[in-house]
Every structure is written in C-alpha cells, then in structure tokens.
Coordinates of C-alpha atoms and ligand atoms in Angstrom, one line a residue:
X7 CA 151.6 149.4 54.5
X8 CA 152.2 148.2 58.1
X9 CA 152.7 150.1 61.3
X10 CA 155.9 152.3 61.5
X11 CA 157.0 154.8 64.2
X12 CA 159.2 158.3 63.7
X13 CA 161.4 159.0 66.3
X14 CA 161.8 162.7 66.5
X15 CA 163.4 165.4 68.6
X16 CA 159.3 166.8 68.5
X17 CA 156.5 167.1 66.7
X18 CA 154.7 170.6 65.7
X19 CA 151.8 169.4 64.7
X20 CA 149.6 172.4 64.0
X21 CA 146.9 170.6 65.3
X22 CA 145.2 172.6 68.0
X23 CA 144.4 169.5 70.2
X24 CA 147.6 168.7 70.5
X25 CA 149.9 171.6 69.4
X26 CA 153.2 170.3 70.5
X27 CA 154.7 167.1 71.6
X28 CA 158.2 167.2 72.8
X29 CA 160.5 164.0 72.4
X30 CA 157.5 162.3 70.4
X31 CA 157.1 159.3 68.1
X32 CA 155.0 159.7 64.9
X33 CA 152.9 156.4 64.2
X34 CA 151.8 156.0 60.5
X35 CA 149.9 153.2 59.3
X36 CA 148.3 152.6 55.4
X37 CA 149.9 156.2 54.7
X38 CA 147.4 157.8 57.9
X39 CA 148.7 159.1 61.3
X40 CA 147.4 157.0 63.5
X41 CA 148.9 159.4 66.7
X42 CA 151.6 160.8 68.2
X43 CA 152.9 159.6 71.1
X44 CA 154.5 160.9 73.9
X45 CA 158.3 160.9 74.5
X46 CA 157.5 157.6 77.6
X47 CA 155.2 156.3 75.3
X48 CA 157.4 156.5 72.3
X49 CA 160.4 154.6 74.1
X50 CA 157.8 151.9 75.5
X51 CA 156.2 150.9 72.2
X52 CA 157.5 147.8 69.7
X53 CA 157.4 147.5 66.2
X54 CA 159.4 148.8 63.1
X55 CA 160.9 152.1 64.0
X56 CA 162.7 155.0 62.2
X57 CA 165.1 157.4 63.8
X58 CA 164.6 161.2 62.8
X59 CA 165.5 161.8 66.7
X60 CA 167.2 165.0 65.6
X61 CA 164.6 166.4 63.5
X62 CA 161.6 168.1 64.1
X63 CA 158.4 167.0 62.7
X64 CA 155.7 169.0 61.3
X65 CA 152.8 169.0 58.6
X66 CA 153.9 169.2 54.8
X67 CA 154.1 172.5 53.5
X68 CA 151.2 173.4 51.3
X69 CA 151.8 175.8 48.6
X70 CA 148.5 177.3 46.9
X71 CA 149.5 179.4 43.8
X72 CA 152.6 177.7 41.8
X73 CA 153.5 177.5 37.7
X74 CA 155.2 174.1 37.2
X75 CA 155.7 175.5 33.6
X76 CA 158.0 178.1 34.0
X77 CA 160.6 176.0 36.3
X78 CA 163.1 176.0 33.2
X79 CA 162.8 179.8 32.9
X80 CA 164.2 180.9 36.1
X81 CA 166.9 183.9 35.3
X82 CA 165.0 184.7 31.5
X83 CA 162.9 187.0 33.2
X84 CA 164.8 189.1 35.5
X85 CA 164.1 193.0 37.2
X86 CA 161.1 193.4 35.1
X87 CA 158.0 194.6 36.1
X88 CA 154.5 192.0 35.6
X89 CA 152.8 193.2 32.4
X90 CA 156.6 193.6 30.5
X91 CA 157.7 190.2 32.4
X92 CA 154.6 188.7 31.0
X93 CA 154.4 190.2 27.1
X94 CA 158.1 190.4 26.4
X95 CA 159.3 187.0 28.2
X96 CA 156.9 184.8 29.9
X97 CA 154.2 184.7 27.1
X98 CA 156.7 183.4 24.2
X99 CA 158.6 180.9 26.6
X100 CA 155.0 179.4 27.3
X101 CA 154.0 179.4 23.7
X102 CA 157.6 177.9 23.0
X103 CA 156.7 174.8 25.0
X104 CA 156.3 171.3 24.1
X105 CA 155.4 168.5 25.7
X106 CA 159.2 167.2 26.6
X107 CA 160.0 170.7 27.5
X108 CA 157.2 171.0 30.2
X109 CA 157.8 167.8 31.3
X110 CA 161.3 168.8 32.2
X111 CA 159.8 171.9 33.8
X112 CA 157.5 170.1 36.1
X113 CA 160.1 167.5 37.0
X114 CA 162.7 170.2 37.7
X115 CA 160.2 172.1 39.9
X116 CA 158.6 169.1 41.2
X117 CA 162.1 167.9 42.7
X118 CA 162.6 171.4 44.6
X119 CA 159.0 171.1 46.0
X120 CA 159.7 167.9 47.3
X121 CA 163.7 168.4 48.4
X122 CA 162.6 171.7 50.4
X123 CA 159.2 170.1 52.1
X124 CA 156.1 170.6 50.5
X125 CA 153.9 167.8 50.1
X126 CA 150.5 169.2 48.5
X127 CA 150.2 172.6 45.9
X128 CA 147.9 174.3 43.3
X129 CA 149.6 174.7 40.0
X130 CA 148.1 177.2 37.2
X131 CA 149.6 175.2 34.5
X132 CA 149.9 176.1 31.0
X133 CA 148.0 176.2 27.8
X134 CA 148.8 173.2 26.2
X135 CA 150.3 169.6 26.9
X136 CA 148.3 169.6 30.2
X137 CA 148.0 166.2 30.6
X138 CA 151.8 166.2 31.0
X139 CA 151.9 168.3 34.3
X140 CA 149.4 165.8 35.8
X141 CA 151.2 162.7 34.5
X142 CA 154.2 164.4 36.0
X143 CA 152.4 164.8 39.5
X144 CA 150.9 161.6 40.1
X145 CA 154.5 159.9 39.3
X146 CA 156.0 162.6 41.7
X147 CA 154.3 161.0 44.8
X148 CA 152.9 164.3 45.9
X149 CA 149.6 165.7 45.9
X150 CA 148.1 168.7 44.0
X151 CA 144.9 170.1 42.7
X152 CA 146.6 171.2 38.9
X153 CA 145.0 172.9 35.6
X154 CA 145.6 174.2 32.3
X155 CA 146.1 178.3 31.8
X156 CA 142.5 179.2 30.2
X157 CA 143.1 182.5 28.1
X158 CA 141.0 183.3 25.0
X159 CA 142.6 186.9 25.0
X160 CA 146.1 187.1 24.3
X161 CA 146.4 190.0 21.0
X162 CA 150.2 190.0 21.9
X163 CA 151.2 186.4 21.4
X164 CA 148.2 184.9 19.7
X165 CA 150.2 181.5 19.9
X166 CA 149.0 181.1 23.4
X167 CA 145.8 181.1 23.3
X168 CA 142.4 179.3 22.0
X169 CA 139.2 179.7 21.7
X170 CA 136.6 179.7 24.7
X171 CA 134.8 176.7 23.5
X172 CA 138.1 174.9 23.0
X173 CA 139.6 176.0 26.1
X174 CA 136.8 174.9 27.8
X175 CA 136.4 171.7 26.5
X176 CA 139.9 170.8 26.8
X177 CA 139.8 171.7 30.6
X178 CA 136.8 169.5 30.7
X179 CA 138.8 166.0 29.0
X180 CA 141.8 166.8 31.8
X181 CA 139.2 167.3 34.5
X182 CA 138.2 163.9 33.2
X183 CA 141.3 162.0 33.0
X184 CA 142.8 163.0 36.3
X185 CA 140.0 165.0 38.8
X186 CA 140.4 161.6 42.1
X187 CA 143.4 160.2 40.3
X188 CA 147.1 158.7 41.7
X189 CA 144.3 157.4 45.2
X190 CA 143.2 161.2 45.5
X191 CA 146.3 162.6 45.6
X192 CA 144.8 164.6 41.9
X193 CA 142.4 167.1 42.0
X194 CA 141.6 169.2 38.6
X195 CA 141.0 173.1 39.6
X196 CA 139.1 175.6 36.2
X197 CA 142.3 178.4 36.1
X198 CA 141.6 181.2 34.2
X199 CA 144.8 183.0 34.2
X200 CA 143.7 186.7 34.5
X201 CA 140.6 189.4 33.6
X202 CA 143.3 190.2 31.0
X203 CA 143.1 186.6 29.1
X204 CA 140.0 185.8 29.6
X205 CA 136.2 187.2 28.2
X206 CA 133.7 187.5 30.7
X207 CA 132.5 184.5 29.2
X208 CA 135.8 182.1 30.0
X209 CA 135.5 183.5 33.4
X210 CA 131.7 182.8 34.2
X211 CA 132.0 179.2 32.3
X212 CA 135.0 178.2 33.9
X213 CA 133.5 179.2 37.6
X214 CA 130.0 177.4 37.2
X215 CA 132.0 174.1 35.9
X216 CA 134.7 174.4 39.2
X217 CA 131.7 174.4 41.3
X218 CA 129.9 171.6 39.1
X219 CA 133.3 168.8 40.0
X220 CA 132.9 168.2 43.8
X221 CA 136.7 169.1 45.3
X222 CA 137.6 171.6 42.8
X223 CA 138.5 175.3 42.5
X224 CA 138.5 178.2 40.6
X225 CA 142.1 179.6 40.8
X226 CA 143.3 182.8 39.0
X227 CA 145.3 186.0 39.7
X228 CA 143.9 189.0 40.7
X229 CA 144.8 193.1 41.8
X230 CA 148.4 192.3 41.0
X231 CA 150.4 195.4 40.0
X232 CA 149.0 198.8 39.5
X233 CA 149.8 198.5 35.5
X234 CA 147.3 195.2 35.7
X235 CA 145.2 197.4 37.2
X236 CA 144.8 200.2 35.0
X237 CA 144.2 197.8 32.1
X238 CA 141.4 196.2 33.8
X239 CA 139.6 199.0 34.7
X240 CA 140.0 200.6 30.9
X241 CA 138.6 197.6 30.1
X242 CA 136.2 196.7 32.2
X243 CA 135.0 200.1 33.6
X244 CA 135.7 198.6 37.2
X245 CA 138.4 197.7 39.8
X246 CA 139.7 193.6 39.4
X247 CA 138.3 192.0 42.5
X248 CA 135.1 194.4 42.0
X249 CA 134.6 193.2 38.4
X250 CA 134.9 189.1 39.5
X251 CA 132.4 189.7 42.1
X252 CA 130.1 191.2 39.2
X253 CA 130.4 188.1 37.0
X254 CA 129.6 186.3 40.4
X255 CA 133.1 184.3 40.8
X256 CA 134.1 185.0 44.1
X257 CA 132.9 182.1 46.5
X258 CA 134.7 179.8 49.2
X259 CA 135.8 178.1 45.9
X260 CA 137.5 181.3 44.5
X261 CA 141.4 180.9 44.9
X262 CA 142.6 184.8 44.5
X263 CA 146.5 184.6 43.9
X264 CA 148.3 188.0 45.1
X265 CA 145.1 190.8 45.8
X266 CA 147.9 193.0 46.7
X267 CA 145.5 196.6 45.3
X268 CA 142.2 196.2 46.9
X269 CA 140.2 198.8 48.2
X270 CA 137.5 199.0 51.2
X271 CA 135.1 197.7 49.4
X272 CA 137.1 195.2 47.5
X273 CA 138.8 193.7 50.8
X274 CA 134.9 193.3 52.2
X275 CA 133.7 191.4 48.9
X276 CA 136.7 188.9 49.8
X277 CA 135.0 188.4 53.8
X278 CA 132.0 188.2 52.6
X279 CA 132.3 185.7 49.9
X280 CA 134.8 183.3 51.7
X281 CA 137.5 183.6 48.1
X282 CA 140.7 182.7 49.7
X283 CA 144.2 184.9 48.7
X284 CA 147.3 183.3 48.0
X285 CA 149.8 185.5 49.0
X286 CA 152.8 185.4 47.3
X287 CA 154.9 188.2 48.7
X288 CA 158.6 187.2 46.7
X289 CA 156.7 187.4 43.1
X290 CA 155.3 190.5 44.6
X291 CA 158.9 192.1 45.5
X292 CA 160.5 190.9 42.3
X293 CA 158.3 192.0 39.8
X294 CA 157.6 195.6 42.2
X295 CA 153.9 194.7 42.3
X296 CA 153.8 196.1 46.0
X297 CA 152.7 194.3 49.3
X298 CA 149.4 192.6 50.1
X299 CA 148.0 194.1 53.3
X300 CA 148.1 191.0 54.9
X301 CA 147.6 192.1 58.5
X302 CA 144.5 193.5 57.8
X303 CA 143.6 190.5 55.7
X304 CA 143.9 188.7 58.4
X305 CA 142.1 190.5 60.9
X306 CA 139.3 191.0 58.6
X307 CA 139.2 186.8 59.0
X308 CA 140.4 186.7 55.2
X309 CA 141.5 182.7 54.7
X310 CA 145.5 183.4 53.5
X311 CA 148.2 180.8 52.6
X312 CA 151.3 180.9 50.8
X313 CA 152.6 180.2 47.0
X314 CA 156.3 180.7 45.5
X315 CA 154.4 181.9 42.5
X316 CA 157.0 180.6 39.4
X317 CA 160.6 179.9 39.3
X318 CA 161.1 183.0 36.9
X319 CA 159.2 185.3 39.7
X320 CA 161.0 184.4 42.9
X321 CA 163.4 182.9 41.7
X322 CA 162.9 180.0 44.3
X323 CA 160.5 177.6 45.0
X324 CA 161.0 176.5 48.5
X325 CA 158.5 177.4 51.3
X326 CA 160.8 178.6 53.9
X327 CA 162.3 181.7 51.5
X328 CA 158.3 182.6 51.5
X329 CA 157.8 182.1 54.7
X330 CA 160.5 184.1 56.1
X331 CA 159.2 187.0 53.3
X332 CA 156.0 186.4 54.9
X333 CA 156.8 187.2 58.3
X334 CA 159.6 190.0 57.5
X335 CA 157.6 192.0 54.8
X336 CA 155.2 193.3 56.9
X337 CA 156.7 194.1 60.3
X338 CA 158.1 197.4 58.5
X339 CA 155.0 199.1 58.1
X340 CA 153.1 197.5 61.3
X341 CA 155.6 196.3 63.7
X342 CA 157.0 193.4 64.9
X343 CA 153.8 191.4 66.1
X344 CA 152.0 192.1 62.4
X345 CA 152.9 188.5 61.2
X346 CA 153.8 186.1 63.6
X347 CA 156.4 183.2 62.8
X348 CA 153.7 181.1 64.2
X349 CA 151.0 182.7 62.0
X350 CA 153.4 181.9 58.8
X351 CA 153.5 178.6 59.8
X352 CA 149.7 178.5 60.0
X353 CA 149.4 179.9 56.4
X354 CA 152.3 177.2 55.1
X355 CA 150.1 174.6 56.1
X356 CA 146.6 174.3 57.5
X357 CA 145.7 177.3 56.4
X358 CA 147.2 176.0 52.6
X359 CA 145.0 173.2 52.9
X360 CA 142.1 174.9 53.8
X361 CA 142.4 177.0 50.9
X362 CA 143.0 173.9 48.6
X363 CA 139.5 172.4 50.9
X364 CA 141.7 169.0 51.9
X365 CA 142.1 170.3 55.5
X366 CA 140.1 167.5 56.0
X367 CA 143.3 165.1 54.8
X368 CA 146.4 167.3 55.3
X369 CA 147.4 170.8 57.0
X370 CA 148.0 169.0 60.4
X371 CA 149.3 165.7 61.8
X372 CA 146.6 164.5 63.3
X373 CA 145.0 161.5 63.9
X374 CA 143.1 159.8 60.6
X375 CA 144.8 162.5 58.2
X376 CA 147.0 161.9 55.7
X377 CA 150.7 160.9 56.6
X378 CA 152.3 164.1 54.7
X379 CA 155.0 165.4 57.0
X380 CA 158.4 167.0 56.9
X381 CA 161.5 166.6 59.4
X382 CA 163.6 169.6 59.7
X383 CA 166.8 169.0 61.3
X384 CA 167.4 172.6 63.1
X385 CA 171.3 171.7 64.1
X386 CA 173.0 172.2 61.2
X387 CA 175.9 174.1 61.0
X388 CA 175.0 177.5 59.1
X389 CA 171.5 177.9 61.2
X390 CA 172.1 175.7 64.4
X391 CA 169.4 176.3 67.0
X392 CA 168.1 174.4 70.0
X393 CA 164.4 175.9 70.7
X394 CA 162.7 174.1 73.5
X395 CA 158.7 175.1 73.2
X396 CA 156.3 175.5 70.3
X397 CA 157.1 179.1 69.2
X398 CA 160.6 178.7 69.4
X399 CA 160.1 176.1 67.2
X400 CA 158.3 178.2 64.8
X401 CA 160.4 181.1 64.8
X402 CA 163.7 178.4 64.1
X403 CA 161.8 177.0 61.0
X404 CA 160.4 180.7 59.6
X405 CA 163.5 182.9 60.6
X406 CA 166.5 180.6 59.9
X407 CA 165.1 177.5 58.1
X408 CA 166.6 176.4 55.0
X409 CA 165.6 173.8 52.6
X410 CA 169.0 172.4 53.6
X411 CA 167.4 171.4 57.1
X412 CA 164.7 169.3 55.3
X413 CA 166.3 165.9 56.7
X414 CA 163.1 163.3 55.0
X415 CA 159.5 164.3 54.0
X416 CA 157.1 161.5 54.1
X417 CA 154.0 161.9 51.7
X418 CA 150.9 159.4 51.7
X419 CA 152.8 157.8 54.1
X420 CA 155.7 157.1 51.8
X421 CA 159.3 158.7 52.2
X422 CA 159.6 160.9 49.0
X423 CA 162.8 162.0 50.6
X424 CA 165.1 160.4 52.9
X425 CA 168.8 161.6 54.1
X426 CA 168.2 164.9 51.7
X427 CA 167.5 162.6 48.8
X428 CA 164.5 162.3 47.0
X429 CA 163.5 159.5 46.1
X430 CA 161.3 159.1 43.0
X431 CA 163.1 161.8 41.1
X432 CA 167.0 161.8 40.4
X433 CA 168.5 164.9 40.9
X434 CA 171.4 164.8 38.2
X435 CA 168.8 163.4 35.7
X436 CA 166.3 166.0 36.1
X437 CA 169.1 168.4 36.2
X438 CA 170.4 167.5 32.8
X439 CA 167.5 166.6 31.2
X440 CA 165.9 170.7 31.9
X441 CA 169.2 171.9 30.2
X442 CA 169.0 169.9 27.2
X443 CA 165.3 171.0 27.0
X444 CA 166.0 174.6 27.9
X445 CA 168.3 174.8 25.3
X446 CA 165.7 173.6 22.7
X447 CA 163.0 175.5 23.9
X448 CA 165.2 178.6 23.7
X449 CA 165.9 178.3 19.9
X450 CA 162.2 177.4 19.4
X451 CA 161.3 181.1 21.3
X452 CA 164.2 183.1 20.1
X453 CA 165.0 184.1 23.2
Ligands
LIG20 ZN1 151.2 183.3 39.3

C-alpha cells in the first residue's frame, strides 16, 4: 500500500509525545503511521493526499467487553433487571441461534462498530457457531480478540450449555483456526461467561489455557448486580472477585467486565494482580446493576476501558453514548473533576488497548503503530463546535459527539468507512438480512 497523507483540521493523538497537532497531516504507509506532520509541513509535502480538513483525527475507539450475538435482540429485553434479563430472555434467544442468525447478529453489530468509530473490540461470543463470529470479523476489516461463551452450568436453559470437556475442547479448535488470523487483526480470548455458568473447573482450565496462547485473555463478567451477587456467595461461600482470586484467575490477563460490587479487599486483589475492568456503565444503568466506583478505580491505578456491553443491554453500540455515560455518571456523587472528558477518551482508546495487550499496535497514532484511526467532523449542525486546544477537543468528542460526526474511519490502513459509508458492509443488506433472521429466530425461541 503506498504512501498516503490525511489532511485534517488536527490530530488528537493520545500519544503522550506528541499529544496534539493542530492543522496536521496524517501519513500512512503499508497500513502503519509513519507520522504526523505539522500544519507547514503538511502543506509542503507531495504525494497522494486525502482531504478530511474538517475532521478531527484521533485513535480508533477500542471497545473491551461486547456480545456480537445479541445485536438482533435489541428491544426483546427491555427494563429488566440482570439475572431475569438473562433467565427469562437472553438465555433462550442465545439457545435459539443458528448459524445464519448469528451471522446476521454480528454483521448488524459489526456495521454500528464500524459506522460510529471503533476499530478494535473483545467480544464474549456465544455457545455455539463460534467460528461464525470470527469469519464475520476477519471479513469486517476490523480487529478483535473474540471467543465462544464457556458455561457448563446452565439448570434453567439446559440448551445452552455443554460439558467442560467439550466446551473446552471446542474453545481450543477456534483458538486454533483463528488465534494470528486476517494478518493479526484475530486474536482468540478463553471467556467463561460468569461464576454462575461455570464449575470451578471451567474457570481454572479456561485460565491456564489463556495464559498458555501468547496474546490472549481470560475475559468474563464479574460483581455485576447485587442479585449476581447473592447467588455467588450461596454458592460459593465467598464474594465474586474474592472467589476468582481463590481459583487463582485474576492476573494482567484477567479482563473483569463491570466489578461494579467490590469491597476493600476486593478492589486491592484487582491492584495487586493487574486484572483490568471493563466498565460498562449504560448495561449497568439499564439493567439497575448500580455504578462502578470508577474514581477510586482509577486512583487506586486500576487499568479501566470501556464496552457497550450488548445491543439488548444499552441498547446502543457506539462508543461516544458510553463515553459521554462515562464521564456524566460519576460527577453526581464526586463532582465535576471525577471523570475527566480527557480521561474518557484515555479509557476509549489506549487504555482499551492496553487492556486487550495490543497497545503496542493501536490505542495511539503514533509512529510504527497500526493505521486505525477515526475522523470526527465536530461542525455539524445538531452539535457544531469549534474547540481550538486538546481538551476542548476532548470534551467536543465526549460531551456532544455523535456517531453522526464519524466522517471516515481508516483500519489497517484501509478506509472501512468513507463519507459516513462503510465500506465492506452494506447497510440496507445487513439491515434486511437481521429482520428476516430475527423473525426466524423468534419462532424458533417462542419469544
Ligand atoms: Zn456482557
């Protein structure tokens, strides 16, 4: 791929060298930045050039905790709370799936994530037809570290489950067939849903073979809702994040989604092990789990990113509806400083790929990483704005961004979306294709 310039009206670029560059060009060569230059610099250089001149430019959004699966069942699972949302609803649609309903899911959800900005996510993924998530990723042109849903407890809806041995091994053939594919862009992470779905066994096994597959992780929800947490300790005699510390699964590996209930002791086991929590904080509201104490997360030096959770959660996938949350949610209780636009914006993308561990390829535009960008154009009509330094910037894209703004996301280097359109996927296609497949999978559930 040869040398190409962005024009835009600056670059964010998250990169603490170089934080901000006003008026800059983006250069991108064989899908890497190869720098940004400056406004004089920018005018003064040759060579192919495209014009994003009213757009700002800054990393791809990362997303860390995402269900590709439940895409077609946003508004079948509305104003309930997580364990009746997940027994009565969520539980039977999964089971109800085949293989051409969740690869309508995935595309529907995979066109959001790319129309609203975000380059690079976790997904939990399902129990079965896992190979169709990944197939669904690669051809998406975005990148992702994906599993399949491991649960060998499920006495409610016995259809989605297996056995350990068989879940397992079938995480194993998917880690197999896709862990480096589509040039890196795959990753296969071990995702034991919950303590709830899974023996102490599942949990343990799954851990020691994330940590056996270089680039991996162990991703799973934890210290949800208070109901969750009941359950668990009946079970298990201890609190959630308490209990995977005793089976020894918290490490930098560990990808925690939510961690909302935790107490002293709880919020030290996540410091001292280096887990990371993917805070989620519209699932949260919806389903009236309560709100992570982020703040103190963060000063406790906690690694925290963001995740839309699932279409039938949120009900949205986009980053800038979470980031806004983010920033809003928890100036009530601590005041306005608490959350920073600025520190949002760290959690929506280096922060993300630190979490995922490819800060070493995305997270930042900086020189040698990955080309995964997105241009936000911040004069539109219903939001228009003119900031003129870095945390005006911020505060534009957290406070008032839309995923209307998202003018062109490059990813790899390659423009998955260009003039609001994107480009592998067809919107009307995908569109009709979910409702045909929602209808099916409907009858098939009885719901
Ligand atoms: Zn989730």
């Amino acid at each position: 791929m040869p040398r190409f310039l962005v024009q835009t009206e600056a670059i964010l670029t998250m990169d603490p060298a170089r934080p901000f560059v006003p008026g800059g060009a983006l250069a991108v060569e064989d899908g890497r930045i190869t720098g940004e230059l400056s406004a004089p610099e920018a005018s003064a250089a040759g060579g192919p050039r495209v014009d994003l001149g009213h757009c700002l430019a800054l990393p791809g959004f990362v997303q860390t905790h995402l269900h590709l699966c439940q895409t077609l069942f946003r508004g079948l699972a509305d104003d309930l709370d997580l364990m009746h949302w997940l027994r009565e609803r969520i539980f039977p649609l999964e089971a109800a799936h085949d293989g051409a309903s969740l690869r309508a899911s995935a595309r529907l959800g995979l066109w959001e994530l790319a129309r609203s900005g975000t380059t690079a996510f976790m997904d939990m993924g399902t129990v079965r037809h896992g190979e169709v998530i990944g197939e669904e990723i690669e051809a998406s042109g975005l990148r992702a570290l994906f599993g399949k849903a491991l649960m060998d407890v499920n006495p409610g809806c016995p259809r989605l489950r297996e056995d350990t041995r068989q879940a397992l091994e079938s995480a194993d053939e998917l880690a197999r067939a896709f862990h480096g594919r589509g040039g890196g862009r795959l990753r296969f992470a071990y995702t034991p849903r919950f303590v709830l779905t899974c023996t102490d066994d599942l949990l343990r096994e799954s851990f020691a073979r994330a940590g056996a597959l270089e680039g991996s992780r162990w991703h799973s929800h934890a210290s949800e809702s208070p109901g969750e947490l009941e359950e668990v300790h009946r079970r298990c005699g201890r609190r959630n994040v308490t209990h995977l510390a005793h089976l020894g699964t918290l490490s930098p590996r560990s990808c925690l989604a939510h961690c909302v209930h935790l107490d002293d002791t709880e919020v030290g086991l996540l410091r001292d092990s280096g887990a990371h929590v993917l805070h989620c904080p519209s699932s949260n509201l919806k389903l009236a789990s309560g709100i992570a104490d982020v703040p103190r997360l963060l000063r406790e030096g906690i690694s925290l990113s963001l995740g839309c959770d699932g279409a039938a959660c949120n009900n949205a996938l986009d980053m800038f509806t979470e980031m806004r949350l983010a920033a809003l949610v928890h100036k009530v209780r601590h005041g306005p400083t608490a959350v920073s636009a600025a520190r949002v914006l760290e959690m929506a993308t280096l922060g993300g790929a630190r979490a995922l561990g490819w800060d070493g390829e995305i997270g930042s535009l900086a020189p040698g990483k990955s080309a995964d960008a997105v241009f936000v154009n911040l004069g539109r009509a219903w939001n228009p704005s003119a900031p003129t330094g870095p945390d005006e910037y911020a505060g534009a894209v957290v406070y008032s961004g839309r995923p209307e703004n998202v003018d062109a996301v490059l990813a790899s280097g390659e423009w998955v979306v260009r003039g609001g359109r994107v480009e592998r996927l067809e919107e009307a296609a995908v569109r009709a294709a979910a409702g045909d497949a929602l209808r099916a999978l409907r009858a098939r559930a009885a719901i």
